[in-house]
Coordinates of C-alpha atoms in Angstrom, one line a residue:
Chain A
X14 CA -77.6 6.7 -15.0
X15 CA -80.5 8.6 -13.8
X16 CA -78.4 10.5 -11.4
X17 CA -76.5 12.0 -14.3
X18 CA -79.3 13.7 -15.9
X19 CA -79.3 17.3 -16.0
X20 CA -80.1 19.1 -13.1
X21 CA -83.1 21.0 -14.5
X22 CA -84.4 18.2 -16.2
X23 CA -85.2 16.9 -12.6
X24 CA -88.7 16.8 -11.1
X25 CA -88.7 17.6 -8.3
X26 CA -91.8 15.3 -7.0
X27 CA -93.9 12.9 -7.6
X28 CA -97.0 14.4 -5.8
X29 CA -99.9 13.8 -8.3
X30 CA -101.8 17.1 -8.7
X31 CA -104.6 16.4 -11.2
X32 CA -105.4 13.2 -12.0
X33 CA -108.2 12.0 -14.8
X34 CA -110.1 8.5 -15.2
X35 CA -111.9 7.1 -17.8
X36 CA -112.6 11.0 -19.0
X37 CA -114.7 10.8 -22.0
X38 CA -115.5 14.0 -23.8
X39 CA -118.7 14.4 -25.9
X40 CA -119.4 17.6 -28.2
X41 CA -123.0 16.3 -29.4
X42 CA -122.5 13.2 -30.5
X43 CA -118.9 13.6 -32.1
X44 CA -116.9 11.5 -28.7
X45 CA -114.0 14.0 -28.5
X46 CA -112.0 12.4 -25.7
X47 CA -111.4 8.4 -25.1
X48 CA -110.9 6.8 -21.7
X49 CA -107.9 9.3 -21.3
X50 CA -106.1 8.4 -17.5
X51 CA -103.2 10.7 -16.8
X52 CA -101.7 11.7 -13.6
X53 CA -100.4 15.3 -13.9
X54 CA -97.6 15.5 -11.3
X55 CA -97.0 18.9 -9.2
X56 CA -94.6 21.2 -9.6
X57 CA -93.8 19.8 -13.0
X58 CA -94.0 20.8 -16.6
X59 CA -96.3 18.3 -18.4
X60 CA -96.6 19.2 -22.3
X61 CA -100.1 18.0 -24.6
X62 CA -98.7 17.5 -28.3
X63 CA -100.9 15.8 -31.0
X64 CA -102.0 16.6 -34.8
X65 CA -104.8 19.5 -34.7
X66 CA -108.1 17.7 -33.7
X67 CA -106.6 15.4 -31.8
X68 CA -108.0 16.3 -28.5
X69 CA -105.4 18.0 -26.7
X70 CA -107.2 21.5 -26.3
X71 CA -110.5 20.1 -25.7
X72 CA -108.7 17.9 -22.6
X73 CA -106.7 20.6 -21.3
X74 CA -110.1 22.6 -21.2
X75 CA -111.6 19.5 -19.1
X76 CA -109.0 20.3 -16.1
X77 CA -110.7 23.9 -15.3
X78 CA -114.1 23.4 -16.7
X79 CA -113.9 25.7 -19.4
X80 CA -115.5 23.4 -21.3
X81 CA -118.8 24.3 -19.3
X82 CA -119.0 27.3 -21.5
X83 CA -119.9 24.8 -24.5
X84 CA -123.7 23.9 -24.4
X85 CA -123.3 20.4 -26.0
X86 CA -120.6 19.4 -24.5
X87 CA -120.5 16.5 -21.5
X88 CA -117.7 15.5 -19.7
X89 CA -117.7 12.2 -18.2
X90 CA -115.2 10.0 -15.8
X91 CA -113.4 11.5 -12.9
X92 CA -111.2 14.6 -12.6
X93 CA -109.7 15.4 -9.4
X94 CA -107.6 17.7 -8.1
X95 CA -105.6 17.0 -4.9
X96 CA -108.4 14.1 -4.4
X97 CA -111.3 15.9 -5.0
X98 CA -113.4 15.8 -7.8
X99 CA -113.5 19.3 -9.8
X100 CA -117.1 18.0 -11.5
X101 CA -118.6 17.2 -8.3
X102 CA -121.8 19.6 -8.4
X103 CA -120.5 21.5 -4.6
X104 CA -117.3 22.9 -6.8
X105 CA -117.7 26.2 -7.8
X106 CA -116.5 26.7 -11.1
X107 CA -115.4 30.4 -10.8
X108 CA -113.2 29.6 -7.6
X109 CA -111.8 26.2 -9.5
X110 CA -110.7 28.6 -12.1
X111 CA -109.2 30.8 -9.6
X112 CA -106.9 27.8 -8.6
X113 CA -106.2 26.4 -12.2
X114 CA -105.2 29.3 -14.0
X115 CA -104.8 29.4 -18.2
X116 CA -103.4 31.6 -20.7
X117 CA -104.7 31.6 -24.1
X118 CA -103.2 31.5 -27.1
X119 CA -103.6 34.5 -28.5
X120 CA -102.7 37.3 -25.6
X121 CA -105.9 38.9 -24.4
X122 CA -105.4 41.7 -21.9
X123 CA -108.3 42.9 -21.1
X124 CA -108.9 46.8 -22.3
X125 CA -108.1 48.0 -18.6
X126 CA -104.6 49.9 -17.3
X127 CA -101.5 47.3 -16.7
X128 CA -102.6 47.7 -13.3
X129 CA -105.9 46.7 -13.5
X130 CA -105.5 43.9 -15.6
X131 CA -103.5 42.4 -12.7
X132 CA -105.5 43.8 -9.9
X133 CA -109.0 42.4 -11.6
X134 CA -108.8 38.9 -10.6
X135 CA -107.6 39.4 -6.9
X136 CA -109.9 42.1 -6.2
X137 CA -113.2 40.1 -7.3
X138 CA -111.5 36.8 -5.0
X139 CA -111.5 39.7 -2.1
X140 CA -107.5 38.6 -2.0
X141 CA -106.6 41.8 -0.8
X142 CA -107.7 44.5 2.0
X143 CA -106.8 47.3 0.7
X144 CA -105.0 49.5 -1.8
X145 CA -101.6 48.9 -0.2
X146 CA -102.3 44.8 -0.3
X147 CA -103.3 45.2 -3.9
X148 CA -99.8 47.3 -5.1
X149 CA -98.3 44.2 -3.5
X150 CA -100.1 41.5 -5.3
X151 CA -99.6 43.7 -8.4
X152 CA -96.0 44.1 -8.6
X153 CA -95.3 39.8 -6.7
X154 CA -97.3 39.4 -10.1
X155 CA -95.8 41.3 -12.7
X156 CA -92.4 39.9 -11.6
X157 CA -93.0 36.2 -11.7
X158 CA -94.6 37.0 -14.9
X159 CA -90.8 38.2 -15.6
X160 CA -92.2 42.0 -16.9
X161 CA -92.6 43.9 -14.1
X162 CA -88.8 46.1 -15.3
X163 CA -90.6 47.0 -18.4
X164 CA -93.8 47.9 -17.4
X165 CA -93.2 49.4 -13.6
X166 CA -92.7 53.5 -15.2
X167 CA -96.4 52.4 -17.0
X168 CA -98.8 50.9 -15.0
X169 CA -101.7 53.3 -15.5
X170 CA -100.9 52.8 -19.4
X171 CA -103.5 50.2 -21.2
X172 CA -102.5 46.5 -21.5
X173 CA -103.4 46.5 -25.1
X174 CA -100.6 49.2 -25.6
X175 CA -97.6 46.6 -25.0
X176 CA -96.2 44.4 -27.4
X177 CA -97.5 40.5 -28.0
X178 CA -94.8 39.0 -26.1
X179 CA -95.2 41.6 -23.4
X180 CA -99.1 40.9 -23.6
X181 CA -98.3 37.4 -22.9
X182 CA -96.5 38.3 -20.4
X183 CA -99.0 40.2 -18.3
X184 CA -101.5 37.6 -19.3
X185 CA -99.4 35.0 -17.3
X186 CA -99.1 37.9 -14.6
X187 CA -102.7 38.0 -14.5
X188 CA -103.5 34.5 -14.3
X189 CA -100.9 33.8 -11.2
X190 CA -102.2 37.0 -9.1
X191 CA -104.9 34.9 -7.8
X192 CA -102.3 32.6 -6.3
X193 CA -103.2 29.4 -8.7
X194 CA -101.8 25.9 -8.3
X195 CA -102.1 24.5 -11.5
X196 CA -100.9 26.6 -14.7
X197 CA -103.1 26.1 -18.0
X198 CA -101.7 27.3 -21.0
X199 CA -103.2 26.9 -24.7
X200 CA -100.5 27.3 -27.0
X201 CA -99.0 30.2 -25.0
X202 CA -96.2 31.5 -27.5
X203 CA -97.8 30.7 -31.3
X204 CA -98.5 34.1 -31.5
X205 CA -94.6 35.4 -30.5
X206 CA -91.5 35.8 -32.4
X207 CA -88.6 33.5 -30.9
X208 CA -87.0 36.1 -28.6
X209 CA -91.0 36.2 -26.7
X210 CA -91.0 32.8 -27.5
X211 CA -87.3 32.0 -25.6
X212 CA -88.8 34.7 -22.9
X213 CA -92.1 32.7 -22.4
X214 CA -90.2 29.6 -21.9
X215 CA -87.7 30.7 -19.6
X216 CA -91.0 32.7 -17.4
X217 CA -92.7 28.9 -17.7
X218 CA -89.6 27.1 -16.3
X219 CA -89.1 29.6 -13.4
X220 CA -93.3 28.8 -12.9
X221 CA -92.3 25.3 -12.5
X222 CA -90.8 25.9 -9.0
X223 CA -94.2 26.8 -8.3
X224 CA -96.8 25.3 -10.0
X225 CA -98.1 22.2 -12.0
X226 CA -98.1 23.7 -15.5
X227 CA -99.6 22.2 -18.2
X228 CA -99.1 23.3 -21.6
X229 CA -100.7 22.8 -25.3
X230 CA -98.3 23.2 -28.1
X231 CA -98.1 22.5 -32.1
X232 CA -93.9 23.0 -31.5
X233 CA -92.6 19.9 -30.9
X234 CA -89.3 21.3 -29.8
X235 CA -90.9 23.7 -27.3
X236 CA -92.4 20.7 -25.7
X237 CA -88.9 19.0 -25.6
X238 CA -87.1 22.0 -24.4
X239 CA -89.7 23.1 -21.6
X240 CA -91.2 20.1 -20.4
X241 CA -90.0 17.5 -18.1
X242 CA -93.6 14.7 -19.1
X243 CA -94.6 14.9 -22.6
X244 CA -98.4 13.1 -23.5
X245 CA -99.0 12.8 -27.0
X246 CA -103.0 12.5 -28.2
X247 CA -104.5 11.4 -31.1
X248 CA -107.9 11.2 -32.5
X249 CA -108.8 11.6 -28.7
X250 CA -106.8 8.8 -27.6
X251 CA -104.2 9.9 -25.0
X252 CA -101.7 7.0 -27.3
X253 CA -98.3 7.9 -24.8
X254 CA -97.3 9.8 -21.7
X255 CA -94.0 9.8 -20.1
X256 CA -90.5 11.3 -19.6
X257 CA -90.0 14.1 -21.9
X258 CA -86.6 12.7 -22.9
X259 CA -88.0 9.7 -23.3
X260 CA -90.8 9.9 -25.7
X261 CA -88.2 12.4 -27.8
X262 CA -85.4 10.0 -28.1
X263 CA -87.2 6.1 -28.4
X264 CA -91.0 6.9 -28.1
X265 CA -92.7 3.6 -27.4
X266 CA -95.5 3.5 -29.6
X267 CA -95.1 3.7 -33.3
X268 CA -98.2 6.6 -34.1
X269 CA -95.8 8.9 -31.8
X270 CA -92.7 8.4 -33.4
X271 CA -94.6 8.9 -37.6
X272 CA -95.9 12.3 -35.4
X273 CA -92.8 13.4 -33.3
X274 CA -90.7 12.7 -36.5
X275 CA -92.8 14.2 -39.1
X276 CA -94.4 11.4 -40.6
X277 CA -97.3 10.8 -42.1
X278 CA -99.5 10.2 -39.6
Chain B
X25 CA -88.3 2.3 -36.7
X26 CA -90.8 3.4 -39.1
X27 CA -90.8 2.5 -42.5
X28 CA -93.2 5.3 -43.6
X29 CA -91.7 8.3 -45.0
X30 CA -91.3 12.1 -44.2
X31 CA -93.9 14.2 -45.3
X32 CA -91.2 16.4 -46.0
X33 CA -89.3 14.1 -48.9
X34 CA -85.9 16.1 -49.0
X35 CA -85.1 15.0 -44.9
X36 CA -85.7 11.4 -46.5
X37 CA -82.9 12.3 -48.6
X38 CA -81.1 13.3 -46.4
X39 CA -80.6 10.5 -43.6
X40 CA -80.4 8.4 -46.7
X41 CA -77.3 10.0 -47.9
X42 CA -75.4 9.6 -44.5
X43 CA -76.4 6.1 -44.4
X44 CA -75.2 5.5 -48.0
X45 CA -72.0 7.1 -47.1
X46 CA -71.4 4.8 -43.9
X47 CA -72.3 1.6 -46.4
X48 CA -69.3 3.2 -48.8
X49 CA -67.0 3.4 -46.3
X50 CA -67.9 -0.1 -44.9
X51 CA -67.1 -1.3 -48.3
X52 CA -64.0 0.3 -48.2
X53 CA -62.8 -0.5 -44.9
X54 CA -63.7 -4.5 -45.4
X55 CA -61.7 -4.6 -48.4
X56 CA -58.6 -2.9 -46.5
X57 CA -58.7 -5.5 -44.2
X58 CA -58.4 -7.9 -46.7
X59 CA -56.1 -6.6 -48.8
X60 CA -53.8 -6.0 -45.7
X61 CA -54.1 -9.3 -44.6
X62 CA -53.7 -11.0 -48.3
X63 CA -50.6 -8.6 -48.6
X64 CA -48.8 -9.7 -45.6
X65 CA -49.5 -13.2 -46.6
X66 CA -48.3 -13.1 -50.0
X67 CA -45.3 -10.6 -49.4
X68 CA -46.9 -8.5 -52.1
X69 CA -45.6 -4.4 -51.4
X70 CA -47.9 -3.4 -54.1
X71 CA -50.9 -4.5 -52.8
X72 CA -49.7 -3.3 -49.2
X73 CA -48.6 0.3 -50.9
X74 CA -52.3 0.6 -52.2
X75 CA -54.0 -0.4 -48.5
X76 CA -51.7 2.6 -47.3
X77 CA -52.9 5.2 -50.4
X78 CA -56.4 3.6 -49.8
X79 CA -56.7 4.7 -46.4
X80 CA -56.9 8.4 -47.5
X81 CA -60.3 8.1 -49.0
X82 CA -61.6 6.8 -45.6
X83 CA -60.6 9.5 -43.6
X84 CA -62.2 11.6 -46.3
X85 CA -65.5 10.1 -46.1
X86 CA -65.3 10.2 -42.5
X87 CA -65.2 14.0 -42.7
X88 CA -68.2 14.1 -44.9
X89 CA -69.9 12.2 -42.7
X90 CA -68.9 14.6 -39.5
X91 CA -70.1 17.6 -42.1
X92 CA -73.7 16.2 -43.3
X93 CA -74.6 15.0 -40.1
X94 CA -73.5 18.1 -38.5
X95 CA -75.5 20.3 -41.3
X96 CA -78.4 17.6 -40.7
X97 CA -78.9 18.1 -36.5
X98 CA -78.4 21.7 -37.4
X99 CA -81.2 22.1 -40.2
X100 CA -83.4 19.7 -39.2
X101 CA -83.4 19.1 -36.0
X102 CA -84.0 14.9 -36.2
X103 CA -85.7 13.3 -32.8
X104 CA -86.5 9.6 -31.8
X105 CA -85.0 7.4 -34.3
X106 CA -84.0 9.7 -36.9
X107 CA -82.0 11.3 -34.3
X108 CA -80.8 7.7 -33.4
X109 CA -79.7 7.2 -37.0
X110 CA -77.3 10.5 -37.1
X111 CA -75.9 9.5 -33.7
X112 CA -75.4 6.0 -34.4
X113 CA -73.6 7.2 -38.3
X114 CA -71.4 9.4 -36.6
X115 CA -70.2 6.6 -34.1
X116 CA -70.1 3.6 -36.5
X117 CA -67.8 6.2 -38.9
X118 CA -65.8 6.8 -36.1
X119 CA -64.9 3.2 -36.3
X120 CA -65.0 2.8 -39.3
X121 CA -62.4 5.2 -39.5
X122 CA -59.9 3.3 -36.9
X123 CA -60.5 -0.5 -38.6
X124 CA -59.0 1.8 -41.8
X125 CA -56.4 3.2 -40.0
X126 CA -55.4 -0.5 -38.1
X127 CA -55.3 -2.2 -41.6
X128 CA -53.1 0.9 -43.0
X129 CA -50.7 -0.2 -39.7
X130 CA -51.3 -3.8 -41.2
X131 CA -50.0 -2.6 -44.8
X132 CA -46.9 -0.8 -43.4
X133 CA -45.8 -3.1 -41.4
X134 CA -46.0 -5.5 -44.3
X135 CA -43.2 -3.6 -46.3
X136 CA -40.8 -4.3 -42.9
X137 CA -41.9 -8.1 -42.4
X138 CA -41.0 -8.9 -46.5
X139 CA -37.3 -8.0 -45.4
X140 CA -37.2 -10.4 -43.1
X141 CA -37.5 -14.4 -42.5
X142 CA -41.1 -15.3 -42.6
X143 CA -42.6 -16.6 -39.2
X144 CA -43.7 -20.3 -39.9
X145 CA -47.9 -20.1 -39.7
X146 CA -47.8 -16.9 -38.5
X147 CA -49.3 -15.0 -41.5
X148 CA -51.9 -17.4 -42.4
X149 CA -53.0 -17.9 -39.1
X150 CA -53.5 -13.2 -39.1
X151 CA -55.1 -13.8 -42.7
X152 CA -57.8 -16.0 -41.1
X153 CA -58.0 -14.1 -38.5
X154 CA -58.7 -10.6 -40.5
X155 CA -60.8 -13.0 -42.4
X156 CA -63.0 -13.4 -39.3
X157 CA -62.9 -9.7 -38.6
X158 CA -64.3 -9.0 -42.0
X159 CA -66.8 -11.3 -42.0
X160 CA -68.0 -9.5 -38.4
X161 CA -67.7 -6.3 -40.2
X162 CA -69.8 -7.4 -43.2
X163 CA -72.5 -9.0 -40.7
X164 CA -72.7 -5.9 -38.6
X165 CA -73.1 -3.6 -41.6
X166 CA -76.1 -5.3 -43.2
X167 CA -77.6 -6.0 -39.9
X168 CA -77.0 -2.1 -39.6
X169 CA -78.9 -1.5 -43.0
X170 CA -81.6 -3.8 -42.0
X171 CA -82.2 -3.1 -38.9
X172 CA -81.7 -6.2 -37.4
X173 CA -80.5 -6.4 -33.6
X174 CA -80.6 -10.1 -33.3
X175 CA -77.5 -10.1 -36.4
X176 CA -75.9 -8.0 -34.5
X177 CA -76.0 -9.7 -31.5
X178 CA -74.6 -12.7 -33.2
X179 CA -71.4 -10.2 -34.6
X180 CA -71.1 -9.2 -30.5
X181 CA -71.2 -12.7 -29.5
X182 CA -68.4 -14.0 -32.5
X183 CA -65.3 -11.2 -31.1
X184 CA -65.0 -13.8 -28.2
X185 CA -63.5 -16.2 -31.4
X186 CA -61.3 -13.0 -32.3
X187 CA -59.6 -12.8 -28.7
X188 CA -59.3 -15.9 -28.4
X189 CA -57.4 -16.3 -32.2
X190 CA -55.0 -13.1 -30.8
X191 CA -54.3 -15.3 -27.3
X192 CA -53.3 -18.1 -29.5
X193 CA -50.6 -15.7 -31.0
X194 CA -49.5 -14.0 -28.3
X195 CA -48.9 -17.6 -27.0
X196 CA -46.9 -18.3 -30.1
X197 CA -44.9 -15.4 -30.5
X198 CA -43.6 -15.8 -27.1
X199 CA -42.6 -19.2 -27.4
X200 CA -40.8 -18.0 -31.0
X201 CA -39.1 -15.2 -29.5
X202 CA -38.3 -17.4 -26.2
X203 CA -36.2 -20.5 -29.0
X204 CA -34.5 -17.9 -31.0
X205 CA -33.6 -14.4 -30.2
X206 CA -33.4 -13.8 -33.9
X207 CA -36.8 -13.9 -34.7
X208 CA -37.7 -10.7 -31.5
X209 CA -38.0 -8.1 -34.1
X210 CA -40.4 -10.1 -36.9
X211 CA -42.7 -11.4 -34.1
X212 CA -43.3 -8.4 -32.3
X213 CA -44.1 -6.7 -35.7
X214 CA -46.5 -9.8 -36.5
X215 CA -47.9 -9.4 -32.3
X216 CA -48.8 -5.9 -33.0
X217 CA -50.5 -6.9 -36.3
X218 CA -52.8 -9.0 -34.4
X219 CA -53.2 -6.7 -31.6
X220 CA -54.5 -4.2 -33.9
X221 CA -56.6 -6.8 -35.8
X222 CA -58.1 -7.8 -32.2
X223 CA -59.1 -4.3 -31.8
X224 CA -60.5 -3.8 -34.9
X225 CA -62.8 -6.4 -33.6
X226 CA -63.7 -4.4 -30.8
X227 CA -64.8 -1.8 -33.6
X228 CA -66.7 -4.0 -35.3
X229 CA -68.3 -4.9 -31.8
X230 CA -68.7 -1.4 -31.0
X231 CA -70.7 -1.2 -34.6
X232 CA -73.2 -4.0 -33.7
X233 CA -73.6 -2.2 -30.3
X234 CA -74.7 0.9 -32.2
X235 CA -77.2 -1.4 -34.7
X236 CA -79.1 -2.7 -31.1
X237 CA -79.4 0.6 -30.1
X238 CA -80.6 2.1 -33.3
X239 CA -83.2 0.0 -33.4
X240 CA -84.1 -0.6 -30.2
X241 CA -83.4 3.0 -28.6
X242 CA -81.2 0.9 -25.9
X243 CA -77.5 -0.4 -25.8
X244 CA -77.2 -3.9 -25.3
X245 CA -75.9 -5.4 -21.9
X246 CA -73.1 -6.3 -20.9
X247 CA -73.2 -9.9 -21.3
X248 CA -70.3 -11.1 -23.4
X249 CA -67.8 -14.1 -22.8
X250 CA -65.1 -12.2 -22.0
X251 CA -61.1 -13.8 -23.5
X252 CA -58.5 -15.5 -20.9
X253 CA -56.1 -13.7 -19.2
X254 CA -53.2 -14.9 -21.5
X255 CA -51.8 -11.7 -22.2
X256 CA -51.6 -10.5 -18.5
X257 CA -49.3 -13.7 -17.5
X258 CA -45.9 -13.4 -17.1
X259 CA -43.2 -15.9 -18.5
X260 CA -40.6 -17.1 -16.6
X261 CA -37.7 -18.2 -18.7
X262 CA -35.5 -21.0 -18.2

C-alpha cells in the first residue's frame, strides 16, 4: 500500500540530518526539555505541534543555538548535525547559524532596501566577490523565496515597505541566501492571512527539495498539509514522532489524539 | 478512542448525531429483515407491502447521513478518530442502505411466491437464516456503539455459518428443480431470496470490518473461513 501514497507525500530519503539524544533543556531551574531523541531526516518537512509551553519553540531553538542568547539557559545531551556535535565548544555559533537558517514568527526585515536585506547575510559570510556575485545571490534568493516577480521593479525600496506575507517572504529569502541546509521556522505564517498563508506553504514545499525544514506551528492542519513527519511535545516531553499521515489519522498515544482532536488535554 | 470530550461541546454534538442516526437506521434495517423473512414465511402481503413502504425511510436516512457528515468534514475538519467515526458512518450507512434494499427484494418477491405452491422447508429454513443475519447485524451494531473489535470479530467469523446455510439451499433448490420442472419458477425466486440474504451478510461483515478499524485505526486481515465451492459446480443431469 505504501506504493500508492501520493507522490508528494513521499520522502525522498532517509538521510538523518539533525539528530538529538537525551537533550535536556534547563531555563534556571524550570527543566524545559525531557530526554527528547529525534532524528530529523534531510530533505524533509518535519513539523513541532504541542499546547503553548510545551517545548516545541524552546527545542527548535536548541538545533541552531539560539538559545545561547538566554543567560540561564543550559542545554544538555547531544545535538549533531551530519555527525557532528553543534555544542561542541570548536563550533562557531555564527557560522552554525549560517547553515541552519530560521524565520521568525513575526516577519522582521531588517530596516535596510529589499536588496540589502538579502545581500546582508552573504556579504558578512564573504559568499560573494563582487557586486556582480552578489546581484546573483540576490535575485537565486528572492526567487526560491517565490517573490522575486513582485519585488524585482523595487529592490532599492525598504523591506519594511512590503506587505506581511511579502515580508515573510523576503525573510525566507534572506535566510536561504547563505546557502543553509537545515530550514528553522517559528510559526512562519501566524501572522498571514490564508492567501500568504497558502503562499508560505507552497514556498516551504518547493524548500523541501532542498533543505531539511523544520517548522513550529499552533495550526494543526498546516502541519498535516505541509509536513511529511509530524512530532507532537508536551510538557517538554517529545510524547510521538512519525509519519505525518499517521499520527493525523490513528495517532498512537492517547495525549496526541485529546490534542490533535481538540480535547482536553 | 478517547472518552474525554471536545473542548468545543457543539462538535460533541455533532458526531453524536451521525452516530445516533446510523443506530436508527440499524434499527430499522434489522426489523426489515425480519419482517421480510416472517412475511415470506407466513404468506402475509401486508406485512411484505409494509417492508416495501418501509424501505423509503432508509434511503432517507441514508441521505441525512451523506448531508451531516458532509457538512461535518466540511466545518470541522475531524482528524484521528473523529475522522475515523465520519468515515466509518458513511460506510456502515452505505450498507446499511443495501441490507434495506435486499429485504425490500425479500418483500416483493413474497407477493409472487404466495401465488404459488409453497416449497416444502424452504421458507423456514430463509427465516432462520435472516434470523442469523439479524442477529450479526445486531452484534455488529452494538460492538459499533461500544467500541468493541473483539465483538466484531466474532460477527466476521459467524458469515462463514451464513454461506454455508445459502450452499445448503442452492443444493436444495437444484435438486427441486432437477424432480419437477414445475417448481423452476418458485425456487429460483426462493434462490435469489437467499442469495440476497447471503449478501446481506457480507454487509453485515463489511460493518464489523468498519467497527475494527474505528477503533483500532486498521482493517482487520484477511483471515476468514472462506464457504465451499458449491455454487461454482456444475450438475449433470441424468
Amino acid at each position: 500500500m505504501n506504493d500508492m501514497r501520493m507522490v508528494e507525500r513521499e520522502v525522498d530519503t532517509k538521510e538523518v540530518k539533525i539528530s538529538a539524544r537525551d537533550c535536556q533543556v534547563y531555563y534556571g531551574d524550570n527543566h524545559a526539555i525531557k530526554d527528547v531523541n529525534v532524528d530529523i531526516e534531510d530533505k524533509t518537512v518535519t513539523a513541532f505541534i504541542g499546547p503553548s509551553g510545551c517545548g516545541k519553540s524552546t527545542f527548535l531553538r536548541c538545533l541552531n543555538r539560539m538559545n545561547d542568547t538566554i543567560d540561564i539557559c543550559r542545554v544538555e545531551g547531544q545535538i549533531k548535525l551530519d555527525g557532528e556535535d553543534i555544542y561542541d565548544p570548536a563550533v562557531d555559533p555564527v557560522q552554525l547559524r549560517a547553515k541552519v537558517g530560521m524565520v521568525f514568527q513575526k516577519p522582521n526585515p531588517f530596516p535596510k532596501s529589499i536588496y540589502d536585506n538579502i545581500a546582508y547575510g552573504p556579504r558578512i559570510h564573504g559568499l560573494a566577490k563582487n557586486k556582480a556575485d552578489l546581484d546573483v545571490i540576490v535575485e537565486k534568493s528572492l526567487r526560491r523565496g517565490a517573490i522575486w516577480d513582485e519585488v524585482k521593479d523595487r529592490l532599492d525600496k525598504p523591506g519594511t515597505g512590503l506587505s506581511g506575507g511579502q515580508q515573510q517572504r523576503l525573510c525566507i529569502a534572506r535566510a536561504v541566501a547563505t546557502e543553509p541546509e537545515v530550514l528553522l521556522m517559528d510559526e512562519p505564517c501566524s501572522a498571514l492571512d490564508p492567501i500568504a498563508t497558502a503562499q508560505v506553504e507552497e514556498l516551504i514545499d518547493e524548500l523541501r527539495g532542498r533543505y531539511s525544514v523544520v517548522i513550529v506551528t499552533h495550526s494543526m492542519q498546516q502541519a498535516a498539509r505541509v509536513s511529511q513527519k509530524t512530532a507532537f511535545f508536551h510538557l517538554g516531553n517529545l510524547v510521538e514522532f512519525g509519519e505525518t499521515g499517521q499520527i493525523f489519522t490513528n495517532p498512537q498515544d492517547p495525549r496526541t489524539e485529546s490534542y490533535i482532536t481538540g480535547r482536553i488535554g | 478512542m478517547p472518552d474525554r470530550e471536545h473542548i468545543v461541546t457543539s462538535y460533541d454534538r455533532d458526531l453524536e448525531t451521525i452516530q445516533a442516526m446510523i443506530m436508527k437506521m440499524g434499527g430499522l434495517v434489522e426489523a426489515a429483515i425480519l419482517d421480510s423473512a416472517n412475511s415470506l414465511e407466513r404468506r402475509d402481503e401486508e406485512l411484505a407491502e409494509r417492508v416495501r413502504l418501509g424501505d423509503k425511510a432508509i434511503d432517507e436516512l441514508e441521505e441525512r447521513v451523506n448531508e451531516e457528515c458532509a457538512r461535518l468534514l466540511a466545518l470541522r475538519q475531524p482528524i484521528a478518530s473523529d475522522l475515523r467515526t465520519v468515515l466509518t458512518v458513511m460506510k456502515i450507512s452505505a450498507n446499511l442502505e443495501r441490507v434495506g434494499d435486499y429485504a425490500k427484494n425479500l418483500a416483493k418477491r413474497t407477493s409472487v411466491l404466495v401465488q404459488m405452491n409453497p416449497i416444502e422447508g424452504a421458507s423456514s429454513a430463509i427465516r432462520r437464516m435472516a434470523k442469523t443475519v439479524e442477529g450479526m447485524m445486531k452484534d455488529a451494531l452494538d460492538a459499533y456503539i461500544q467500541r468493541d473489535p473483539e465483538l466484531a470479530q466474532d460477527v466476521r467469523m459467524r458469515d462463514h455459518e451464513v454461506d454455508q446455510m445459502y450452499n445448503a439451499l442452492f443444493r436444495q433448490f437444484l435438486t427441486y428443480m432437477m424432480e419437477d420442472p414445475r417448481n423452476i419458477t418458485a425456487c429460483m425466486h426462493l434462490h435469489f431470496i437467499a442469495k440476497n440474504i447471503e449478501r446481506m451478510g457480507d454487509h453485515v461483515t463489511s460493518i464489523a470490518e468498519q467497527v475494527i478499524y474505528l477503533s483500532t485505526g486498521e482493517m482487520p486481515e484477511d483471515n476468514r473461513p472462506k464457504g465451499d465451492s458449491t455454487p461454482y459446480e456444475t450438475v449433470e443431469l441424468d
